[in-house]
PDB file of C-alpha atoms in Angstrom:
ATOM      1  CA  UNK A   1       2.086 -44.878  35.154  1.00  0.00           C
ATOM      2  CA  UNK A   2       1.298 -42.362  32.422  1.00  0.00           C
ATOM      3  CA  UNK A   3      -2.204 -43.599  31.636  1.00  0.00           C
ATOM      4  CA  UNK A   4      -4.686 -46.047  33.078  1.00  0.00           C
ATOM      5  CA  UNK A   5      -5.344 -48.871  30.598  1.00  0.00           C
ATOM      6  CA  UNK A   6      -7.725 -51.301  32.318  1.00  0.00           C
ATOM      7  CA  UNK A   7     -10.849 -51.062  34.443  1.00  0.00           C
ATOM      8  CA  UNK A   8      -9.084 -52.859  37.302  1.00  0.00           C
ATOM      9  CA  UNK A   9      -6.315 -50.219  37.293  1.00  0.00           C
ATOM     10  CA  UNK A  10      -8.958 -47.467  37.245  1.00  0.00           C
ATOM     11  CA  UNK A  11     -10.770 -48.906  40.269  1.00  0.00           C
ATOM     12  CA  UNK A  12      -7.425 -49.268  42.076  1.00  0.00           C
ATOM     13  CA  UNK A  13      -6.629 -45.588  41.337  1.00  0.00           C
ATOM     14  CA  UNK A  14     -10.079 -44.567  42.613  1.00  0.00           C
ATOM     15  CA  UNK A  15      -9.410 -46.494  45.829  1.00  0.00           C
ATOM     16  CA  UNK A  16      -5.917 -45.004  46.346  1.00  0.00           C
ATOM     17  CA  UNK A  17      -7.124 -41.445  45.768  1.00  0.00           C
ATOM     18  CA  UNK A  18     -10.231 -41.799  47.924  1.00  0.00           C
ATOM     19  CA  UNK A  19     -12.661 -41.348  45.015  1.00  0.00           C
ATOM     20  CA  UNK A  20     -15.954 -42.732  46.329  1.00  0.00           C
ATOM     21  CA  UNK A  21     -18.638 -44.675  44.518  1.00  0.00           C
ATOM     22  CA  UNK A  22     -21.831 -42.793  45.528  1.00  0.00           C
ATOM     23  CA  UNK A  23     -24.185 -44.633  43.172  1.00  0.00           C
ATOM     24  CA  UNK A  24     -27.723 -45.022  44.483  1.00  0.00           C
ATOM     25  CA  UNK A  25     -29.668 -48.267  44.005  1.00  0.00           C
ATOM     26  CA  UNK A  26     -32.024 -46.838  41.365  1.00  0.00           C
ATOM     27  CA  UNK A  27     -29.023 -45.539  39.391  1.00  0.00           C
ATOM     28  CA  UNK A  28     -27.239 -48.893  39.579  1.00  0.00           C
ATOM     29  CA  UNK A  29     -30.411 -50.618  38.313  1.00  0.00           C
ATOM     30  CA  UNK A  30     -30.225 -48.427  35.172  1.00  0.00           C
ATOM     31  CA  UNK A  31     -26.530 -49.242  34.629  1.00  0.00           C
ATOM     32  CA  UNK A  32     -25.280 -45.845  35.862  1.00  0.00           C
ATOM     33  CA  UNK A  33     -22.227 -45.297  38.098  1.00  0.00           C
ATOM     34  CA  UNK A  34     -21.581 -42.116  40.108  1.00  0.00           C
ATOM     35  CA  UNK A  35     -18.136 -41.201  41.479  1.00  0.00           C
ATOM     36  CA  UNK A  36     -17.195 -38.326  43.781  1.00  0.00           C
ATOM     37  CA  UNK A  37     -13.759 -36.826  44.443  1.00  0.00           C
ATOM     38  CA  UNK A  38     -12.673 -36.335  48.065  1.00  0.00           C
ATOM     39  CA  UNK A  39     -11.918 -32.640  47.502  1.00  0.00           C
ATOM     40  CA  UNK A  40     -14.068 -29.758  46.333  1.00  0.00           C
ATOM     41  CA  UNK A  41     -13.190 -27.219  43.674  1.00  0.00           C
ATOM     42  CA  UNK A  42     -12.847 -23.840  45.412  1.00  0.00           C
ATOM     43  CA  UNK A  43     -13.590 -20.755  43.316  1.00  0.00           C
ATOM     44  CA  UNK A  44     -12.327 -17.191  43.762  1.00  0.00           C
ATOM     45  CA  UNK A  45     -15.499 -16.123  45.568  1.00  0.00           C
ATOM     46  CA  UNK A  46     -14.940 -18.829  48.198  1.00  0.00           C
ATOM     47  CA  UNK A  47     -17.718 -21.099  46.886  1.00  0.00           C
ATOM     48  CA  UNK A  48     -16.837 -24.775  46.971  1.00  0.00           C
ATOM     49  CA  UNK A  49     -18.273 -27.246  44.470  1.00  0.00           C
ATOM     50  CA  UNK A  50     -18.465 -31.005  44.893  1.00  0.00           C
ATOM     51  CA  UNK A  51     -16.740 -32.876  42.063  1.00  0.00           C
ATOM     52  CA  UNK A  52     -19.158 -35.615  40.982  1.00  0.00           C
ATOM     53  CA  UNK A  53     -18.927 -37.665  37.784  1.00  0.00           C
ATOM     54  CA  UNK A  54     -21.425 -40.042  36.186  1.00  0.00           C
ATOM     55  CA  UNK A  55     -20.975 -42.932  33.744  1.00  0.00           C
ATOM     56  CA  UNK A  56     -24.110 -43.816  31.755  1.00  0.00           C
ATOM     57  CA  UNK A  57     -25.012 -47.076  30.050  1.00  0.00           C
ATOM     58  CA  UNK A  58     -25.775 -45.243  26.768  1.00  0.00           C
ATOM     59  CA  UNK A  59     -22.108 -44.213  26.360  1.00  0.00           C
ATOM     60  CA  UNK A  60     -22.001 -40.767  28.003  1.00  0.00           C
ATOM     61  CA  UNK A  61     -19.527 -39.684  30.688  1.00  0.00           C
ATOM     62  CA  UNK A  62     -20.582 -36.479  32.451  1.00  0.00           C
ATOM     63  CA  UNK A  63     -19.498 -34.040  35.160  1.00  0.00           C
ATOM     64  CA  UNK A  64     -22.396 -33.232  37.457  1.00  0.00           C
ATOM     65  CA  UNK A  65     -23.153 -29.758  38.804  1.00  0.00           C
ATOM     66  CA  UNK A  66     -24.113 -30.248  42.447  1.00  0.00           C
ATOM     67  CA  UNK A  67     -26.462 -27.891  44.282  1.00  0.00           C
ATOM     68  CA  UNK A  68     -26.272 -26.668  47.879  1.00  0.00           C
ATOM     69  CA  UNK A  69     -28.467 -29.519  49.104  1.00  0.00           C
ATOM     70  CA  UNK A  70     -26.117 -32.107  47.580  1.00  0.00           C
ATOM     71  CA  UNK A  71     -28.398 -33.063  44.700  1.00  0.00           C
ATOM     72  CA  UNK A  72     -27.303 -32.939  41.063  1.00  0.00           C
ATOM     73  CA  UNK A  73     -28.718 -29.890  39.253  1.00  0.00           C
ATOM     74  CA  UNK A  74     -27.305 -30.273  35.760  1.00  0.00           C
ATOM     75  CA  UNK A  75     -24.374 -31.801  33.918  1.00  0.00           C
ATOM     76  CA  UNK A  76     -21.979 -31.316  31.061  1.00  0.00           C
ATOM     77  CA  UNK A  77     -20.592 -33.950  28.768  1.00  0.00           C
ATOM     78  CA  UNK A  78     -16.986 -35.118  28.885  1.00  0.00           C
ATOM     79  CA  UNK A  79     -17.089 -37.330  25.790  1.00  0.00           C
ATOM     80  CA  UNK A  80     -14.844 -36.345  22.917  1.00  0.00           C
ATOM     81  CA  UNK A  81     -16.387 -34.445  19.988  1.00  0.00           C
ATOM     82  CA  UNK A  82     -16.194 -34.994  16.242  1.00  0.00           C
ATOM     83  CA  UNK A  83     -17.322 -32.715  13.414  1.00  0.00           C
ATOM     84  CA  UNK A  84     -20.171 -34.129  11.353  1.00  0.00           C
ATOM     85  CA  UNK A  85     -21.233 -32.613   8.000  1.00  0.00           C
ATOM     86  CA  UNK A  86     -24.822 -31.490   7.657  1.00  0.00           C
ATOM     87  CA  UNK A  87     -26.614 -29.941   4.663  1.00  0.00           C
ATOM     88  CA  UNK A  88     -29.059 -27.057   5.059  1.00  0.00           C
ATOM     89  CA  UNK A  89     -31.048 -25.059   2.532  1.00  0.00           C
ATOM     90  CA  UNK A  90     -29.333 -21.935   1.257  1.00  0.00           C
ATOM     91  CA  UNK A  91     -31.442 -18.768   1.371  1.00  0.00           C
ATOM     92  CA  UNK A  92     -30.957 -15.269   0.018  1.00  0.00           C
ATOM     93  CA  UNK A  93     -32.707 -12.012   0.793  1.00  0.00           C
ATOM     94  CA  UNK A  94     -35.157 -10.748  -1.818  1.00  0.00           C
ATOM     95  CA  UNK A  95     -35.670  -6.976  -1.552  1.00  0.00           C
ATOM     96  CA  UNK A  96     -38.763  -6.967  -3.761  1.00  0.00           C
ATOM     97  CA  UNK A  97     -40.589  -9.581  -1.687  1.00  0.00           C
ATOM     98  CA  UNK A  98     -39.011  -8.364   1.571  1.00  0.00           C
ATOM     99  CA  UNK A  99     -38.468 -11.992   2.452  1.00  0.00           C
ATOM    100  CA  UNK A 100     -35.956 -14.836   2.350  1.00  0.00           C
ATOM    101  CA  UNK A 101     -36.198 -17.133  -0.660  1.00  0.00           C
ATOM    102  CA  UNK A 102     -34.577 -20.503  -1.213  1.00  0.00           C
ATOM    103  CA  UNK A 103     -31.850 -20.489  -3.866  1.00  0.00           C
ATOM    104  CA  UNK A 104     -32.457 -24.157  -4.744  1.00  0.00           C
ATOM    105  CA  UNK A 105     -29.013 -25.064  -3.357  1.00  0.00           C
ATOM    106  CA  UNK A 106     -27.780 -26.642  -0.179  1.00  0.00           C
ATOM    107  CA  UNK A 107     -24.951 -25.450   2.031  1.00  0.00           C
ATOM    108  CA  UNK A 108     -22.603 -27.772   3.920  1.00  0.00           C
ATOM    109  CA  UNK A 109     -22.106 -26.958   7.615  1.00  0.00           C
ATOM    110  CA  UNK A 110     -20.404 -28.911  10.393  1.00  0.00           C
ATOM    111  CA  UNK A 111     -22.072 -29.792  13.690  1.00  0.00           C
ATOM    112  CA  UNK A 112     -20.470 -31.187  16.830  1.00  0.00           C
ATOM    113  CA  UNK A 113     -21.400 -34.726  17.750  1.00  0.00           C
ATOM    114  CA  UNK A 114     -20.348 -36.534  20.922  1.00  0.00           C
ATOM    115  CA  UNK A 115     -18.461 -39.787  20.476  1.00  0.00           C
ATOM    116  CA  UNK A 116     -20.167 -42.480  22.541  1.00  0.00           C
ATOM    117  CA  UNK A 117     -17.994 -44.901  24.524  1.00  0.00           C
ATOM    118  CA  UNK A 118     -19.484 -48.304  23.755  1.00  0.00           C
ATOM    119  CA  UNK A 119     -18.544 -50.515  26.707  1.00  0.00           C
ATOM    120  CA  UNK A 120     -18.468 -50.044  30.458  1.00  0.00           C
ATOM    121  CA  UNK A 121     -14.772 -50.878  30.837  1.00  0.00           C
ATOM    122  CA  UNK A 122     -13.740 -48.154  28.390  1.00  0.00           C
ATOM    123  CA  UNK A 123     -16.026 -45.605  30.096  1.00  0.00           C
ATOM    124  CA  UNK A 124     -14.438 -46.273  33.507  1.00  0.00           C
ATOM    125  CA  UNK A 125     -10.919 -46.015  32.049  1.00  0.00           C
ATOM    126  CA  UNK A 126     -11.838 -42.798  30.196  1.00  0.00           C
ATOM    127  CA  UNK A 127     -13.251 -41.223  33.381  1.00  0.00           C
ATOM    128  CA  UNK A 128     -10.205 -42.230  35.437  1.00  0.00           C
ATOM    129  CA  UNK A 129      -7.790 -40.718  32.896  1.00  0.00           C
ATOM    130  CA  UNK A 130      -9.930 -37.550  32.692  1.00  0.00           C
ATOM    131  CA  UNK A 131      -9.890 -37.134  36.496  1.00  0.00           C
ATOM    132  CA  UNK A 132      -6.143 -37.759  36.713  1.00  0.00           C
ATOM    133  CA  UNK A 133      -5.403 -35.290  33.936  1.00  0.00           C
ATOM    134  CA  UNK A 134      -7.686 -32.487  35.120  1.00  0.00           C
ATOM    135  CA  UNK A 135      -7.652 -32.825  38.921  1.00  0.00           C
ATOM    136  CA  UNK A 136      -4.414 -34.529  39.974  1.00  0.00           C
ATOM    137  CA  UNK A 137      -1.682 -34.057  37.363  1.00  0.00           C
ATOM    138  CA  UNK A 138      -1.899 -30.292  37.049  1.00  0.00           C
ATOM    139  CA  UNK A 139       1.047 -28.751  38.801  1.00  0.00           C
ATOM    140  CA  UNK A 140      -0.612 -25.335  39.013  1.00  0.00           C
ATOM    141  CA  UNK A 141      -4.044 -26.167  40.426  1.00  0.00           C
ATOM    142  CA  UNK A 142      -4.259 -22.742  42.069  1.00  0.00           C
ATOM    143  CA  UNK A 143      -3.533 -19.896  39.676  1.00  0.00           C
ATOM    144  CA  UNK A 144      -1.684 -16.678  40.473  1.00  0.00           C
ATOM    145  CA  UNK A 145      -4.933 -14.693  40.545  1.00  0.00           C
ATOM    146  CA  UNK A 146      -6.433 -17.114  43.080  1.00  0.00           C
ATOM    147  CA  UNK A 147      -3.409 -16.846  45.376  1.00  0.00           C
ATOM    148  CA  UNK A 148      -3.572 -13.030  45.244  1.00  0.00           C
ATOM    149  CA  UNK A 149      -7.308 -13.095  45.916  1.00  0.00           C
ATOM    150  CA  UNK A 150      -6.838 -15.424  48.908  1.00  0.00           C
ATOM    151  CA  UNK A 151      -4.204 -13.070  50.365  1.00  0.00           C
ATOM    152  CA  UNK A 152      -6.556 -10.092  49.968  1.00  0.00           C
ATOM    153  CA  UNK A 153      -9.444 -11.916  51.647  1.00  0.00           C
ATOM    154  CA  UNK A 154      -7.139 -13.150  54.432  1.00  0.00           C
ATOM    155  CA  UNK A 155      -5.871  -9.588  55.053  1.00  0.00           C
ATOM    156  CA  UNK A 156      -9.432  -8.234  55.118  1.00  0.00           C
ATOM    157  CA  UNK A 157     -10.446 -10.860  57.679  1.00  0.00           C
ATOM    158  CA  UNK A 158      -7.567  -9.925  59.993  1.00  0.00           C
ATOM    159  CA  UNK A 159      -8.396  -6.207  59.692  1.00  0.00           C
ATOM    160  CA  UNK A 160     -12.111  -6.761  60.349  1.00  0.00           C
ATOM    161  CA  UNK A 161     -11.466  -9.020  63.347  1.00  0.00           C
ATOM    162  CA  UNK A 162      -8.611  -7.101  64.959  1.00  0.00           C
ATOM    163  CA  UNK A 163     -10.744  -6.068  67.966  1.00  0.00           C
ATOM    164  CA  UNK A 164     -11.746  -9.692  68.543  1.00  0.00           C
ATOM    165  CA  UNK A 165      -8.136 -10.809  68.326  1.00  0.00           C
ATOM    166  CA  UNK A 166      -6.930  -8.154  70.813  1.00  0.00           C
ATOM    167  CA  UNK A 167      -9.726  -8.963  73.271  1.00  0.00           C
ATOM    168  CA  UNK A 168      -8.711 -12.628  73.305  1.00  0.00           C
ATOM    169  CA  UNK A 169      -5.099 -11.643  74.158  1.00  0.00           C
ATOM    170  CA  UNK A 170      -3.114 -13.704  71.728  1.00  0.00           C
ATOM    171  CA  UNK A 171       0.480 -14.306  72.905  1.00  0.00           C
ATOM    172  CA  UNK A 172       2.001 -12.331  70.022  1.00  0.00           C
ATOM    173  CA  UNK A 173       1.528  -9.042  68.216  1.00  0.00           C
ATOM    174  CA  UNK A 174       2.605  -8.752  64.595  1.00  0.00           C
ATOM    175  CA  UNK A 175       2.483  -4.958  64.323  1.00  0.00           C
ATOM    176  CA  UNK A 176       4.741  -2.524  66.173  1.00  0.00           C
ATOM    177  CA  UNK A 177       4.326   1.235  65.835  1.00  0.00           C
ATOM    178  CA  UNK A 178       7.577   3.163  65.442  1.00  0.00           C
ATOM    179  CA  UNK A 179       8.008   6.835  64.614  1.00  0.00           C
ATOM    180  CA  UNK A 180       4.442   7.204  63.322  1.00  0.00           C
ATOM    181  CA  UNK A 181       4.382   4.188  61.008  1.00  0.00           C
ATOM    182  CA  UNK A 182       3.563   0.540  61.532  1.00  0.00           C
ATOM    183  CA  UNK A 183       6.333  -1.986  61.072  1.00  0.00           C
ATOM    184  CA  UNK A 184       5.011  -5.485  60.301  1.00  0.00           C
ATOM    185  CA  UNK A 185       8.442  -7.135  60.333  1.00  0.00           C
ATOM    186  CA  UNK A 186       8.833  -7.269  64.140  1.00  0.00           C
ATOM    187  CA  UNK A 187       7.043 -10.007  66.035  1.00  0.00           C
ATOM    188  CA  UNK A 188       6.616 -10.080  69.827  1.00  0.00           C
ATOM    189  CA  UNK A 189       6.179 -13.458  71.519  1.00  0.00           C
ATOM    190  CA  UNK A 190       5.346 -14.073  75.190  1.00  0.00           C
ATOM    191  CA  UNK A 191       6.576 -17.428  76.531  1.00  0.00           C
ATOM    192  CA  UNK A 192       6.064 -18.299  80.206  1.00  0.00           C
ATOM    193  CA  UNK A 193       5.465 -14.652  81.028  1.00  0.00           C
ATOM    194  CA  UNK A 194       8.651 -13.402  79.295  1.00  0.00           C
ATOM    195  CA  UNK A 195       8.394 -11.164  76.243  1.00  0.00           C
ATOM    196  CA  UNK A 196      10.714 -11.787  73.297  1.00  0.00           C
ATOM    197  CA  UNK A 197      11.124  -9.567  70.207  1.00  0.00           C
ATOM    198  CA  UNK A 198      11.764 -11.497  67.013  1.00  0.00           C
ATOM    199  CA  UNK A 199      12.931  -9.598  63.950  1.00  0.00           C
TER     200      UNK A 199
END
């Protein structure tokens, strides 16, 4: 399936992927629905963010920013945008008056306006397709920089906790010192009291 087309399909996708309806009673009374993904978004600094989305009766679909206590702090809109013309007064600088004066003309500018999604069925379908596109269909969810950063942090943890690891006597040692340098390619394993060198 390339795209979800009906509300029933969207709810089925939510169920298959473990996307939970976390709507509270007071939200449901207002015609609002809140959905939460089973996984968090993990950032390069190790901070994890809950992925929560809200569908509003007035036509908005939003991604919620969730605080440490689990409550929603703020949101940003997911609705599509269209450019709308707007006319503003045109001013010019007058050196003699040291002030801005109106030229008697108007200038056309374009503002962004969110496109409201009129009915509930279309809002659910829109949210489902948005989630699939941005959280499940991306082949490269973890970028190259993130992988490198995770390796650095992992290496730092092992270096900082090396005394702890040695004191707990793990059954293998990844580093072997030879001729004044450390060779990380040899691995020693102890099985039933016998030591084996794996290279």
